[in-house]
Amino acid sequence: MLVPIDSIIAGAIDGASADLRKISLAIHDNPELSLEEENSCRVLVDYLESKGFKVERNIAGLQTAFISTYASPAGRHGLHVGFCSEYDALPGIGHGCGHNLIAISGVAMLLAVSQVMEKCRIPGTVRLFGTPAEEAFGGKITMYDKGAFDGTDLLLMLHPAPGYTGQWHSQCCLSMEVEYFGKSSHAAMAPWDGINAGTAANIALLTMGALREQLKPDWRSHGIITNGGQAVNIIPDYSQIKYTIRTSWTDELAVLRERTLRVFESAALATGCTHKVTEEFMYLDNLDNPVLGQLYEEIMESEYHRPPERGVGGSTDFGNLSHKFISLHGMYDLAGTRVPNHSAEFTSDARTEEAHTRTLFAAKTVARIAARCLVDGGFWEQVKRAHEERQHSSGKT
Ligand SMILES: [Zn+2]
Ligand SMILES: [Zn+2]
Protein backbone atom coordinates (compact mmCIF):
# COMPACT_ATOMS: atom_id res chain seq x y z
CA MET A 1 0.00 0.00 0.00
CA LEU A 2 1.72 3.15 -1.16
CA VAL A 3 -0.54 5.74 0.49
CA PRO A 4 -1.61 5.16 4.11
CA ILE A 5 -5.34 4.70 4.54
CA ASP A 6 -5.62 7.63 6.99
CA SER A 7 -4.14 9.96 4.36
CA ILE A 8 -6.60 8.78 1.72
CA ILE A 9 -9.47 9.43 4.14
CA ALA A 10 -8.19 12.87 5.14
CA GLY A 11 -7.54 13.81 1.50
CA ALA A 12 -11.01 12.72 0.37
CA ILE A 13 -12.82 14.60 3.13
CA ASP A 14 -10.68 17.75 3.13
CA GLY A 15 -10.94 17.88 -0.66
CA ALA A 16 -14.75 17.93 -0.42
CA SER A 17 -14.92 20.35 2.53
CA ALA A 18 -16.01 23.44 0.56
CA ASP A 19 -18.77 21.51 -1.27
CA LEU A 20 -19.94 19.90 1.99
CA ARG A 21 -20.10 23.29 3.69
CA LYS A 22 -22.38 24.59 0.91
CA ILE A 23 -24.65 21.55 1.26
CA SER A 24 -24.75 21.90 5.05
CA LEU A 25 -25.77 25.57 4.82
CA ALA A 26 -28.35 24.89 2.10
CA ILE A 27 -30.01 22.34 4.41
CA HIS A 28 -29.64 24.49 7.54
CA ASP A 29 -31.09 27.60 5.89
CA ASN A 30 -34.12 25.73 4.55
CA PRO A 31 -35.21 23.54 7.47
CA GLU A 32 -37.72 20.87 6.49
CA LEU A 33 -39.78 18.74 8.87
CA SER A 34 -39.86 14.95 8.92
CA LEU A 35 -41.01 13.43 5.60
CA GLU A 36 -40.98 16.90 3.98
CA GLU A 37 -37.21 17.02 3.37
CA GLU A 38 -37.51 17.46 -0.40
CA ASN A 39 -34.85 20.14 -0.92
CA SER A 40 -32.42 18.61 1.56
CA CYS A 41 -32.74 15.23 -0.16
CA ARG A 42 -32.33 16.81 -3.61
CA VAL A 43 -29.18 18.74 -2.64
CA LEU A 44 -27.57 15.57 -1.32
CA VAL A 45 -28.61 13.36 -4.24
CA ASP A 46 -27.52 15.96 -6.84
CA TYR A 47 -24.08 16.17 -5.25
CA LEU A 48 -23.64 12.39 -5.06
CA GLU A 49 -24.66 12.01 -8.71
CA SER A 50 -22.29 14.80 -9.72
CA LYS A 51 -19.50 12.76 -8.12
CA GLY A 52 -20.48 9.68 -10.12
CA PHE A 53 -22.31 7.73 -7.40
CA LYS A 54 -25.33 5.65 -8.26
CA VAL A 55 -28.37 6.82 -6.29
CA GLU A 56 -31.76 5.15 -5.84
CA ARG A 57 -34.57 7.41 -4.64
CA ASN A 58 -37.97 6.88 -3.09
CA ILE A 59 -36.92 4.01 -0.84
CA ALA A 60 -39.50 1.96 1.06
CA GLY A 61 -42.26 4.31 -0.10
CA LEU A 62 -40.50 7.30 1.49
CA GLN A 63 -40.02 10.00 -1.14
CA THR A 64 -37.22 11.70 0.77
CA ALA A 65 -35.19 8.52 1.39
CA PHE A 66 -32.31 7.45 -0.85
CA ILE A 67 -29.53 4.90 -1.10
CA SER A 68 -26.22 5.63 -2.80
CA THR A 69 -24.02 2.61 -3.52
CA TYR A 70 -20.37 2.17 -4.40
CA ALA A 71 -19.12 -1.29 -5.34
CA SER A 72 -15.38 -1.84 -5.08
CA PRO A 73 -13.56 -2.61 -8.35
CA ALA A 74 -11.78 -5.33 -6.34
CA GLY A 75 -15.07 -7.26 -6.03
CA ARG A 76 -18.12 -7.43 -3.80
CA HIS A 77 -17.00 -10.34 -1.64
CA GLY A 78 -15.74 -8.12 1.25
CA LEU A 79 -17.76 -6.34 3.93
CA HIS A 80 -20.87 -4.34 3.10
CA VAL A 81 -20.50 -1.09 4.98
CA GLY A 82 -23.30 1.45 5.38
CA PHE A 83 -23.48 5.03 6.67
CA CYS A 84 -26.61 6.98 7.58
CA SER A 85 -27.39 10.61 6.87
CA GLU A 86 -30.30 12.40 8.54
CA TYR A 87 -31.62 15.78 7.36
CA ASP A 88 -34.96 16.54 9.00
CA ALA A 89 -35.48 19.61 11.18
CA LEU A 90 -37.61 20.49 14.21
CA PRO A 91 -40.79 22.60 14.29
CA GLY A 92 -40.09 26.18 15.36
CA ILE A 93 -36.32 25.92 15.92
CA GLY A 94 -35.09 24.53 12.59
CA HIS A 95 -31.88 22.50 12.74
CA GLY A 96 -31.71 22.42 16.54
CA CYS A 97 -30.47 18.84 16.35
CA GLY A 98 -27.77 19.59 13.76
CA HIS A 99 -29.04 17.13 11.14
CA ASN A 100 -27.55 19.35 8.42
CA LEU A 101 -24.20 18.18 9.80
CA ILE A 102 -25.25 14.53 10.03
CA ALA A 103 -26.23 14.82 6.36
CA ILE A 104 -22.76 15.92 5.25
CA SER A 105 -20.95 13.55 7.62
CA GLY A 106 -22.58 10.61 5.82
CA VAL A 107 -21.51 11.97 2.43
CA ALA A 108 -17.97 12.57 3.73
CA MET A 109 -17.67 9.01 5.02
CA LEU A 110 -18.99 7.57 1.75
CA LEU A 111 -16.44 9.59 -0.24
CA ALA A 112 -13.61 8.53 2.07
CA VAL A 113 -14.31 4.80 2.29
CA SER A 114 -15.07 4.45 -1.42
CA GLN A 115 -11.67 6.00 -2.17
CA VAL A 116 -9.99 3.65 0.29
CA MET A 117 -11.65 0.69 -1.45
CA GLU A 118 -10.63 1.95 -4.86
CA LYS A 119 -7.05 2.98 -4.13
CA CYS A 120 -6.20 0.02 -1.87
CA ARG A 121 -8.11 -2.53 -3.98
CA ILE A 122 -10.21 -3.67 -1.00
CA PRO A 123 -13.27 -5.72 -1.94
CA GLY A 124 -16.73 -4.87 -0.62
CA THR A 125 -19.42 -2.24 -0.99
CA VAL A 126 -20.15 0.99 0.77
CA ARG A 127 -23.59 2.57 0.84
CA LEU A 128 -24.98 5.84 2.11
CA PHE A 129 -28.54 5.59 3.41
CA GLY A 130 -30.46 8.85 3.27
CA THR A 131 -32.81 8.34 6.21
CA PRO A 132 -35.63 10.86 6.63
CA ALA A 133 -37.90 11.56 9.59
CA GLU A 134 -35.68 10.80 12.58
CA GLU A 135 -37.36 13.44 14.75
CA ALA A 136 -40.80 11.94 14.12
CA PHE A 137 -42.10 8.67 12.67
CA GLY A 138 -38.73 6.82 12.44
CA GLY A 139 -37.80 6.65 8.74
CA LYS A 140 -35.10 4.06 9.43
CA ILE A 141 -37.68 1.65 10.87
CA THR A 142 -39.81 1.86 7.72
CA MET A 143 -36.71 1.38 5.57
CA TYR A 144 -35.60 -1.61 7.64
CA ASP A 145 -39.05 -3.21 7.51
CA LYS A 146 -39.02 -2.97 3.71
CA GLY A 147 -35.56 -4.56 3.47
CA ALA A 148 -33.57 -1.43 2.54
CA PHE A 149 -30.69 -2.37 4.87
CA ASP A 150 -30.57 -6.06 3.87
CA GLY A 151 -27.06 -7.41 3.37
CA THR A 152 -25.36 -4.75 5.51
CA ASP A 153 -22.51 -5.99 7.73
CA LEU A 154 -21.64 -2.77 9.48
CA LEU A 155 -23.67 0.40 9.93
CA LEU A 156 -22.23 3.68 11.21
CA MET A 157 -23.37 7.24 11.74
CA LEU A 158 -22.57 10.41 13.60
CA HIS A 159 -24.60 12.87 15.66
CA PRO A 160 -23.60 16.24 17.16
CA ALA A 161 -24.20 16.65 20.90
CA PRO A 162 -22.91 18.63 23.91
CA GLY A 163 -20.11 16.05 24.41
CA TYR A 164 -18.60 13.08 22.57
CA THR A 165 -18.99 9.34 23.07
CA GLY A 166 -18.86 6.16 21.02
CA GLN A 167 -20.77 4.22 23.66
CA TRP A 168 -24.14 5.92 23.86
CA HIS A 169 -26.83 3.67 25.21
CA SER A 170 -29.85 5.72 24.19
CA GLN A 171 -33.32 5.41 25.68
CA CYS A 172 -36.17 3.39 24.23
CA CYS A 173 -39.12 5.64 23.59
CA LEU A 174 -42.79 5.32 22.79
CA SER A 175 -44.67 8.25 21.29
CA MET A 176 -48.43 8.39 21.57
CA GLU A 177 -51.33 10.55 20.51
CA VAL A 178 -54.20 10.76 23.01
CA GLU A 179 -57.60 12.13 22.07
CA TYR A 180 -60.47 12.98 24.41
CA PHE A 181 -64.04 13.29 23.16
CA GLY A 182 -66.58 15.30 25.18
CA LYS A 183 -69.60 17.49 24.45
CA SER A 184 -69.68 21.18 23.57
CA SER A 185 -71.85 23.71 25.32
CA HIS A 186 -71.96 27.46 26.05
CA ALA A 187 -69.30 28.06 28.70
CA ALA A 188 -71.43 30.65 30.58
CA MET A 189 -75.03 29.86 29.64
CA ALA A 190 -74.98 26.08 30.24
CA PRO A 191 -71.54 24.75 31.24
CA TRP A 192 -73.25 21.90 33.14
CA ASP A 193 -74.50 20.54 29.82
CA GLY A 194 -70.94 20.19 28.50
CA ILE A 195 -68.35 17.45 28.88
CA ASN A 196 -64.98 19.18 28.91
CA ALA A 197 -62.38 17.37 26.80
CA GLY A 198 -59.87 20.17 27.55
CA THR A 199 -60.13 19.39 31.25
CA ALA A 200 -59.41 15.73 30.52
CA ALA A 201 -56.20 16.72 28.70
CA ASN A 202 -55.18 18.93 31.64
CA ILE A 203 -55.87 16.20 34.20
CA ALA A 204 -53.87 13.72 32.11
CA LEU A 205 -50.80 15.98 32.06
CA LEU A 206 -51.11 16.92 35.74
CA THR A 207 -51.44 13.28 36.78
CA MET A 208 -48.43 12.30 34.66
CA GLY A 209 -46.58 15.07 36.49
CA ALA A 210 -47.60 13.60 39.86
CA LEU A 211 -46.61 10.10 38.72
CA ARG A 212 -43.11 11.41 38.00
CA GLU A 213 -42.26 10.99 41.71
CA GLN A 214 -42.40 7.24 41.20
CA LEU A 215 -40.29 7.16 38.04
CA LYS A 216 -36.68 5.97 38.05
CA PRO A 217 -34.00 8.62 37.44
CA ASP A 218 -33.34 7.43 33.88
CA TRP A 219 -37.03 7.36 32.88
CA ARG A 220 -38.56 10.30 31.04
CA SER A 221 -42.16 11.39 30.58
CA HIS A 222 -43.14 14.49 28.62
CA GLY A 223 -46.05 15.76 26.59
CA ILE A 224 -47.85 18.74 25.17
CA ILE A 225 -51.49 19.59 24.50
CA THR A 226 -51.77 19.99 20.73
CA ASN A 227 -55.48 20.79 20.77
CA GLY A 228 -57.11 22.12 23.93
CA GLY A 229 -60.27 23.62 22.45
CA GLN A 230 -61.36 26.15 19.87
CA ALA A 231 -62.77 29.12 21.80
CA VAL A 232 -62.83 30.22 25.40
CA ASN A 233 -66.63 30.48 25.45
CA ILE A 234 -67.20 26.93 24.15
CA ILE A 235 -66.75 23.89 26.39
CA PRO A 236 -64.25 21.88 24.29
CA ASP A 237 -65.73 18.70 22.89
CA TYR A 238 -62.32 17.54 21.66
CA SER A 239 -58.73 17.66 22.86
CA GLN A 240 -55.47 16.07 21.77
CA ILE A 241 -52.17 15.36 23.52
CA LYS A 242 -48.83 14.23 22.12
CA TYR A 243 -46.94 12.26 24.72
CA THR A 244 -43.62 10.42 24.88
CA ILE A 245 -42.29 8.06 27.52
CA ARG A 246 -38.69 6.81 27.68
CA THR A 247 -36.68 4.29 29.69
CA SER A 248 -33.23 2.78 29.32
CA TRP A 249 -34.51 -0.76 28.73
CA THR A 250 -37.46 -2.27 26.90
CA ASP A 251 -38.82 -4.26 29.87
CA GLU A 252 -39.08 -1.01 31.85
CA LEU A 253 -40.79 0.73 28.94
CA ALA A 254 -43.54 -1.90 29.12
CA VAL A 255 -44.06 -1.08 32.83
CA LEU A 256 -44.17 2.67 32.25
CA ARG A 257 -46.50 2.21 29.28
CA GLU A 258 -49.07 0.38 31.43
CA ARG A 259 -49.00 3.08 34.09
CA THR A 260 -49.26 5.84 31.50
CA LEU A 261 -52.24 4.25 29.78
CA ARG A 262 -54.00 4.01 33.16
CA VAL A 263 -53.45 7.74 33.73
CA PHE A 264 -54.91 8.59 30.31
CA GLU A 265 -57.92 6.41 31.06
CA SER A 266 -58.42 7.94 34.51
CA ALA A 267 -58.63 11.44 33.00
CA ALA A 268 -61.43 10.24 30.74
CA LEU A 269 -63.21 8.61 33.67
CA ALA A 270 -62.93 11.70 35.86
CA THR A 271 -64.45 14.01 33.24
CA GLY A 272 -66.96 11.72 31.58
CA CYS A 273 -65.13 11.83 28.24
CA THR A 274 -64.33 8.90 26.01
CA HIS A 275 -60.76 8.59 24.80
CA LYS A 276 -58.53 6.98 22.20
CA VAL A 277 -54.79 6.30 22.38
CA THR A 278 -52.77 5.83 19.17
CA GLU A 279 -49.24 4.52 19.62
CA GLU A 280 -47.36 6.34 16.86
CA PHE A 281 -43.79 5.01 16.93
CA MET A 282 -41.37 3.21 19.19
CA TYR A 283 -37.58 3.55 19.11
CA LEU A 284 -35.45 0.88 20.74
CA ASP A 285 -32.42 1.65 22.88
CA ASN A 286 -29.12 1.97 21.00
CA LEU A 287 -26.93 -1.10 21.57
CA ASP A 288 -23.46 0.36 21.55
CA ASN A 289 -20.55 -1.79 20.42
CA PRO A 290 -17.77 -1.34 23.02
CA VAL A 291 -14.94 -2.29 20.62
CA LEU A 292 -15.97 0.24 17.97
CA GLY A 293 -16.96 2.74 20.66
CA GLN A 294 -13.65 2.59 22.51
CA LEU A 295 -11.64 3.10 19.33
CA TYR A 296 -13.84 6.09 18.46
CA GLU A 297 -13.35 7.57 21.94
CA GLU A 298 -9.58 7.02 21.86
CA ILE A 299 -9.25 8.98 18.63
CA MET A 300 -11.59 11.74 19.82
CA GLU A 301 -9.79 12.05 23.17
CA SER A 302 -6.42 12.36 21.44
CA GLU A 303 -7.83 15.31 19.48
CA TYR A 304 -9.87 17.11 22.13
CA HIS A 305 -8.07 16.13 25.38
CA ARG A 306 -11.32 15.67 27.25
CA PRO A 307 -12.91 12.44 28.51
CA PRO A 308 -16.03 11.07 26.80
CA GLU A 309 -19.48 11.74 28.27
CA ARG A 310 -22.01 8.95 28.27
CA GLY A 311 -24.99 10.83 29.71
CA VAL A 312 -28.51 9.47 29.81
CA GLY A 313 -31.17 11.06 27.68
CA GLY A 314 -32.45 10.96 24.14
CA SER A 315 -33.55 8.37 21.65
CA THR A 316 -32.96 7.54 18.00
CA ASP A 317 -34.50 5.31 15.36
CA PHE A 318 -30.92 4.11 14.75
CA GLY A 319 -31.46 2.17 18.02
CA ASN A 320 -33.78 -0.22 16.15
CA LEU A 321 -31.02 -0.87 13.60
CA SER A 322 -28.42 -1.41 16.33
CA HIS A 323 -30.35 -4.50 17.50
CA LYS A 324 -30.02 -5.98 14.00
CA PHE A 325 -26.64 -4.80 12.72
CA ILE A 326 -23.14 -4.31 14.06
CA SER A 327 -23.11 -0.56 14.47
CA LEU A 328 -21.60 2.62 15.79
CA HIS A 329 -23.58 5.76 16.66
CA GLY A 330 -20.81 8.26 17.34
CA MET A 331 -21.67 11.44 19.22
CA TYR A 332 -19.36 14.40 18.87
CA ASP A 333 -19.03 17.72 20.58
CA LEU A 334 -20.61 20.33 18.32
CA ALA A 335 -18.97 23.51 19.49
CA GLY A 336 -17.42 23.01 22.91
CA THR A 337 -20.23 25.14 24.37
CA ARG A 338 -22.10 22.29 26.11
CA VAL A 339 -25.41 23.58 24.79
CA PRO A 340 -28.09 20.84 24.63
CA ASN A 341 -29.71 19.65 21.40
CA HIS A 342 -33.21 20.90 20.55
CA SER A 343 -32.46 24.48 21.58
CA ALA A 344 -32.21 27.71 19.59
CA GLU A 345 -28.53 27.98 20.61
CA PHE A 346 -27.80 24.55 19.16
CA THR A 347 -29.44 25.67 15.91
CA SER A 348 -27.00 28.59 15.63
CA ASP A 349 -24.03 26.44 16.67
CA ALA A 350 -24.88 23.92 13.92
CA ARG A 351 -24.19 26.64 11.34
CA THR A 352 -20.69 27.69 12.46
CA GLU A 353 -17.32 26.98 10.82
CA GLU A 354 -16.27 25.39 14.11
CA ALA A 355 -19.13 22.88 13.89
CA HIS A 356 -18.18 22.12 10.29
CA THR A 357 -14.56 21.45 11.24
CA ARG A 358 -15.59 19.20 14.14
CA THR A 359 -18.03 17.31 11.90
CA LEU A 360 -15.32 16.58 9.36
CA PHE A 361 -12.91 15.40 12.06
CA ALA A 362 -15.58 13.04 13.45
CA ALA A 363 -16.32 11.81 9.89
CA LYS A 364 -12.62 11.06 9.34
CA THR A 365 -12.58 9.18 12.66
CA VAL A 366 -15.55 6.98 11.77
CA ALA A 367 -14.23 6.42 8.23
CA ARG A 368 -10.93 5.24 9.77
CA ILE A 369 -12.86 2.83 12.01
CA ALA A 370 -14.82 1.48 9.04
CA ALA A 371 -11.56 1.04 7.10
CA ARG A 372 -10.01 -0.83 10.06
CA CYS A 373 -12.96 -3.26 9.96
CA LEU A 374 -12.33 -3.75 6.22
CA VAL A 375 -8.62 -4.53 6.47
CA ASP A 376 -8.06 -5.99 9.96
CA GLY A 377 -9.71 -9.42 10.27
CA GLY A 378 -8.71 -9.84 13.92
CA PHE A 379 -10.28 -6.50 14.86
CA TRP A 380 -13.45 -7.37 12.93
CA GLU A 381 -13.75 -10.66 14.88
CA GLN A 382 -13.56 -8.72 18.18
CA VAL A 383 -16.24 -6.32 16.93
CA LYS A 384 -18.54 -9.20 15.98
CA ARG A 385 -18.06 -10.90 19.38
CA ALA A 386 -18.84 -7.66 21.23
CA HIS A 387 -22.05 -7.28 19.21
CA GLU A 388 -23.19 -10.82 20.04
CA GLU A 389 -22.55 -10.24 23.75
CA ARG A 390 -24.59 -7.02 23.69
CA GLN A 391 -27.46 -8.73 21.87
CA HIS A 392 -27.61 -11.47 24.54
CA SER A 393 -27.77 -8.99 27.40
CA SER A 394 -30.14 -6.47 25.78
CA GLY A 395 -33.66 -5.64 26.90
CA LYS A 396 -33.07 -6.44 30.56
CA THR A 397 -32.43 -4.15 33.49
ZN1 LIG B 1 -30.97 14.34 16.10
ZN1 LIG C 1 -33.19 15.47 17.76
XYZ file of C-alpha atoms and ligand atoms in Angstrom:
399
model
C 0.000 0.000 0.000
C 1.715 3.146 -1.156
C -0.543 5.739 0.491
C -1.612 5.158 4.109
C -5.343 4.703 4.544
C -5.616 7.627 6.986
C -4.138 9.956 4.363
C -6.604 8.775 1.718
C -9.473 9.429 4.144
C -8.191 12.873 5.141
C -7.545 13.806 1.502
C -11.015 12.718 0.374
C -12.824 14.602 3.135
C -10.682 17.748 3.133
C -10.937 17.877 -0.656
C -14.746 17.928 -0.419
C -14.919 20.346 2.528
C -16.011 23.437 0.559
C -18.771 21.505 -1.265
C -19.936 19.900 1.987
C -20.096 23.289 3.691
C -22.375 24.589 0.906
C -24.655 21.547 1.260
C -24.752 21.901 5.050
C -25.768 25.573 4.823
C -28.345 24.892 2.104
C -30.005 22.338 4.408
C -29.642 24.488 7.538
C -31.092 27.596 5.893
C -34.117 25.732 4.546
C -35.208 23.544 7.468
C -37.720 20.868 6.489
C -39.782 18.743 8.870
C -39.860 14.945 8.923
C -41.014 13.433 5.597
C -40.982 16.896 3.977
C -37.205 17.020 3.370
C -37.510 17.458 -0.403
C -34.846 20.137 -0.924
C -32.420 18.609 1.557
C -32.744 15.231 -0.159
C -32.335 16.808 -3.609
C -29.183 18.744 -2.644
C -27.568 15.567 -1.320
C -28.607 13.365 -4.240
C -27.515 15.960 -6.842
C -24.077 16.171 -5.246
C -23.637 12.393 -5.060
C -24.663 12.010 -8.708
C -22.289 14.801 -9.721
C -19.496 12.757 -8.124
C -20.482 9.676 -10.124
C -22.311 7.726 -7.398
C -25.330 5.648 -8.265
C -28.373 6.816 -6.288
C -31.764 5.149 -5.841
C -34.572 7.412 -4.638
C -37.970 6.883 -3.090
C -36.915 4.009 -0.841
C -39.503 1.957 1.059
C -42.256 4.305 -0.097
C -40.501 7.305 1.490
C -40.023 10.001 -1.140
C -37.221 11.696 0.773
C -35.186 8.525 1.389
C -32.312 7.452 -0.846
C -29.527 4.896 -1.100
C -26.221 5.633 -2.803
C -24.022 2.611 -3.524
C -20.367 2.166 -4.396
C -19.117 -1.293 -5.337
C -15.378 -1.840 -5.085
C -13.556 -2.609 -8.352
C -11.778 -5.333 -6.338
C -15.074 -7.256 -6.032
C -18.121 -7.429 -3.803
C -16.998 -10.336 -1.640
C -15.741 -8.123 1.245
C -17.756 -6.339 3.930
C -20.868 -4.344 3.099
C -20.503 -1.094 4.983
C -23.295 1.451 5.379
C -23.480 5.028 6.674
C -26.615 6.976 7.580
C -27.394 10.609 6.871
C -30.301 12.404 8.537
C -31.616 15.784 7.360
C -34.965 16.536 9.001
C -35.481 19.613 11.183
C -37.611 20.491 14.211
C -40.790 22.597 14.291
C -40.085 26.179 15.359
C -36.324 25.924 15.916
C -35.091 24.530 12.592
C -31.877 22.503 12.741
C -31.708 22.424 16.541
C -30.474 18.840 16.347
C -27.767 19.588 13.756
C -29.043 17.126 11.142
C -27.555 19.350 8.422
C -24.201 18.183 9.804
C -25.250 14.531 10.031
C -26.232 14.820 6.362
C -22.761 15.916 5.249
C -20.953 13.546 7.622
C -22.578 10.613 5.816
C -21.509 11.973 2.428
C -17.969 12.574 3.727
C -17.668 9.010 5.017
C -18.994 7.566 1.750
C -16.437 9.588 -0.242
C -13.606 8.531 2.068
C -14.310 4.803 2.290
C -15.071 4.451 -1.422
C -11.672 6.005 -2.172
C -9.985 3.646 0.290
C -11.649 0.690 -1.447
C -10.626 1.946 -4.865
C -7.045 2.981 -4.132
C -6.197 0.023 -1.872
C -8.112 -2.527 -3.982
C -10.208 -3.674 -0.999
C -13.273 -5.721 -1.942
C -16.726 -4.874 -0.619
C -19.415 -2.245 -0.990
C -20.154 0.990 0.766
C -23.592 2.571 0.837
C -24.982 5.838 2.114
C -28.535 5.593 3.406
C -30.461 8.853 3.272
C -32.809 8.335 6.214
C -35.627 10.860 6.632
C -37.895 11.562 9.592
C -35.685 10.800 12.583
C -37.358 13.437 14.748
C -40.801 11.937 14.117
C -42.101 8.666 12.672
C -38.732 6.817 12.437
C -37.804 6.650 8.745
C -35.102 4.057 9.431
C -37.676 1.650 10.865
C -39.815 1.859 7.721
C -36.708 1.382 5.569
C -35.596 -1.608 7.642
C -39.050 -3.210 7.514
C -39.024 -2.966 3.715
C -35.561 -4.562 3.468
C -33.565 -1.433 2.543
C -30.686 -2.371 4.867
C -30.568 -6.056 3.871
C -27.062 -7.410 3.370
C -25.360 -4.752 5.509
C -22.508 -5.991 7.727
C -21.636 -2.772 9.482
C -23.669 0.405 9.929
C -22.227 3.677 11.212
C -23.375 7.238 11.741
C -22.570 10.415 13.599
C -24.599 12.870 15.656
C -23.595 16.237 17.160
C -24.202 16.649 20.896
C -22.906 18.634 23.908
C -20.114 16.049 24.405
C -18.598 13.082 22.570
C -18.993 9.340 23.071
C -18.863 6.165 21.015
C -20.766 4.223 23.664
C -24.137 5.916 23.860
C -26.835 3.672 25.215
C -29.847 5.723 24.187
C -33.316 5.413 25.681
C -36.174 3.392 24.228
C -39.118 5.645 23.592
C -42.791 5.317 22.794
C -44.674 8.249 21.292
C -48.433 8.390 21.572
C -51.330 10.548 20.514
C -54.203 10.762 23.007
C -57.601 12.134 22.069
C -60.468 12.983 24.409
C -64.037 13.289 23.163
C -66.578 15.297 25.181
C -69.602 17.491 24.453
C -69.683 21.181 23.567
C -71.846 23.708 25.319
C -71.963 27.463 26.052
C -69.296 28.064 28.700
C -71.428 30.648 30.577
C -75.032 29.856 29.641
C -74.980 26.079 30.235
C -71.541 24.754 31.240
C -73.254 21.903 33.144
C -74.501 20.537 29.817
C -70.942 20.189 28.498
C -68.349 17.445 28.884
C -64.983 19.178 28.910
C -62.380 17.370 26.800
C -59.870 20.170 27.549
C -60.133 19.392 31.248
C -59.415 15.726 30.519
C -56.202 16.719 28.700
C -55.175 18.935 31.638
C -55.869 16.200 34.198
C -53.870 13.722 32.107
C -50.798 15.979 32.061
C -51.110 16.923 35.740
C -51.439 13.277 36.777
C -48.433 12.303 34.664
C -46.584 15.071 36.494
C -47.604 13.604 39.860
C -46.612 10.105 38.721
C -43.111 11.408 38.002
C -42.263 10.991 41.711
C -42.397 7.235 41.204
C -40.293 7.158 38.042
C -36.679 5.972 38.046
C -34.003 8.623 37.443
C -33.339 7.427 33.881
C -37.031 7.364 32.876
C -38.558 10.296 31.036
C -42.155 11.389 30.577
C -43.135 14.489 28.623
C -46.049 15.762 26.590
C -47.853 18.740 25.167
C -51.485 19.595 24.500
C -51.773 19.987 20.732
C -55.478 20.786 20.765
C -57.109 22.124 23.932
C -60.274 23.615 22.452
C -61.364 26.154 19.866
C -62.773 29.120 21.796
C -62.832 30.224 25.400
C -66.626 30.484 25.445
C -67.203 26.931 24.149
C -66.754 23.893 26.392
C -64.252 21.881 24.290
C -65.735 18.697 22.888
C -62.324 17.539 21.661
C -58.727 17.655 22.858
C -55.473 16.071 21.767
C -52.169 15.358 23.524
C -48.835 14.226 22.116
C -46.937 12.256 24.719
C -43.617 10.423 24.875
C -42.287 8.059 27.525
C -38.686 6.805 27.683
C -36.683 4.285 29.686
C -33.227 2.777 29.319
C -34.510 -0.760 28.732
C -37.465 -2.269 26.898
C -38.818 -4.259 29.874
C -39.083 -1.014 31.852
C -40.792 0.731 28.938
C -43.544 -1.895 29.115
C -44.061 -1.080 32.826
C -44.169 2.672 32.247
C -46.502 2.212 29.280
C -49.075 0.379 31.428
C -48.996 3.084 34.094
C -49.255 5.844 31.499
C -52.237 4.249 29.780
C -53.997 4.009 33.160
C -53.451 7.742 33.728
C -54.912 8.593 30.310
C -57.917 6.406 31.055
C -58.418 7.938 34.507
C -58.628 11.436 33.000
C -61.434 10.240 30.745
C -63.212 8.608 33.670
C -62.929 11.704 35.856
C -64.446 14.010 33.239
C -66.959 11.719 31.580
C -65.128 11.827 28.244
C -64.329 8.904 26.006
C -60.762 8.591 24.799
C -58.533 6.982 22.205
C -54.792 6.301 22.375
C -52.772 5.834 19.173
C -49.239 4.520 19.622
C -47.356 6.339 16.862
C -43.795 5.012 16.926
C -41.374 3.207 19.190
C -37.581 3.548 19.111
C -35.449 0.877 20.739
C -32.416 1.652 22.880
C -29.116 1.967 21.000
C -26.929 -1.101 21.565
C -23.458 0.355 21.549
C -20.546 -1.793 20.419
C -17.767 -1.344 23.020
C -14.937 -2.290 20.624
C -15.970 0.243 17.966
C -16.962 2.739 20.658
C -13.647 2.585 22.509
C -11.644 3.104 19.334
C -13.837 6.095 18.457
C -13.347 7.565 21.939
C -9.575 7.019 21.864
C -9.246 8.977 18.627
C -11.590 11.737 19.823
C -9.787 12.052 23.171
C -6.419 12.355 21.439
C -7.825 15.306 19.475
C -9.872 17.111 22.131
C -8.068 16.131 25.376
C -11.322 15.665 27.249
C -12.908 12.442 28.507
C -16.031 11.070 26.802
C -19.477 11.739 28.273
C -22.015 8.949 28.271
C -24.990 10.827 29.705
C -28.514 9.471 29.809
C -31.167 11.058 27.680
C -32.449 10.963 24.135
C -33.550 8.374 21.646
C -32.961 7.541 18.001
C -34.500 5.308 15.357
C -30.917 4.108 14.750
C -31.457 2.173 18.021
C -33.783 -0.216 16.153
C -31.025 -0.868 13.601
C -28.424 -1.407 16.327
C -30.345 -4.501 17.498
C -30.022 -5.978 13.999
C -26.638 -4.800 12.718
C -23.142 -4.311 14.063
C -23.107 -0.561 14.475
C -21.595 2.624 15.794
C -23.578 5.763 16.662
C -20.810 8.257 17.337
C -21.669 11.437 19.218
C -19.362 14.397 18.869
C -19.029 17.723 20.577
C -20.615 20.333 18.324
C -18.972 23.514 19.494
C -17.416 23.010 22.915
C -20.234 25.141 24.369
C -22.103 22.288 26.114
C -25.415 23.580 24.787
C -28.090 20.838 24.630
C -29.709 19.652 21.403
C -33.215 20.900 20.550
C -32.464 24.476 21.583
C -32.210 27.709 19.588
C -28.528 27.981 20.613
C -27.796 24.546 19.155
C -29.440 25.667 15.909
C -26.999 28.593 15.630
C -24.034 26.440 16.668
C -24.876 23.923 13.917
C -24.187 26.636 11.336
C -20.690 27.686 12.456
C -17.317 26.979 10.817
C -16.268 25.386 14.114
C -19.135 22.881 13.892
C -18.183 22.119 10.288
C -14.556 21.449 11.241
C -15.589 19.202 14.137
C -18.031 17.315 11.901
C -15.316 16.584 9.365
C -12.914 15.396 12.061
C -15.580 13.040 13.451
C -16.316 11.814 9.891
C -12.621 11.059 9.342
C -12.584 9.182 12.659
C -15.553 6.982 11.769
C -14.230 6.424 8.229
C -10.933 5.240 9.774
C -12.855 2.827 12.014
C -14.820 1.476 9.039
C -11.560 1.044 7.103
C -10.012 -0.834 10.061
C -12.959 -3.262 9.957
C -12.331 -3.754 6.218
C -8.617 -4.529 6.472
C -8.058 -5.989 9.960
C -9.711 -9.418 10.266
C -8.707 -9.843 13.924
C -10.282 -6.503 14.860
C -13.452 -7.372 12.930
C -13.750 -10.655 14.878
C -13.556 -8.718 18.176
C -16.243 -6.322 16.929
C -18.544 -9.202 15.984
C -18.062 -10.896 19.377
C -18.844 -7.656 21.229
C -22.055 -7.281 19.208
C -23.188 -10.821 20.038
C -22.550 -10.244 23.748
C -24.591 -7.022 23.695
C -27.457 -8.733 21.873
C -27.610 -11.473 24.537
C -27.767 -8.990 27.402
C -30.139 -6.472 25.783
C -33.664 -5.635 26.899
C -33.069 -6.442 30.560
C -32.434 -4.153 33.490
Zn -30.968 14.336 16.096
Zn -33.193 15.471 17.762
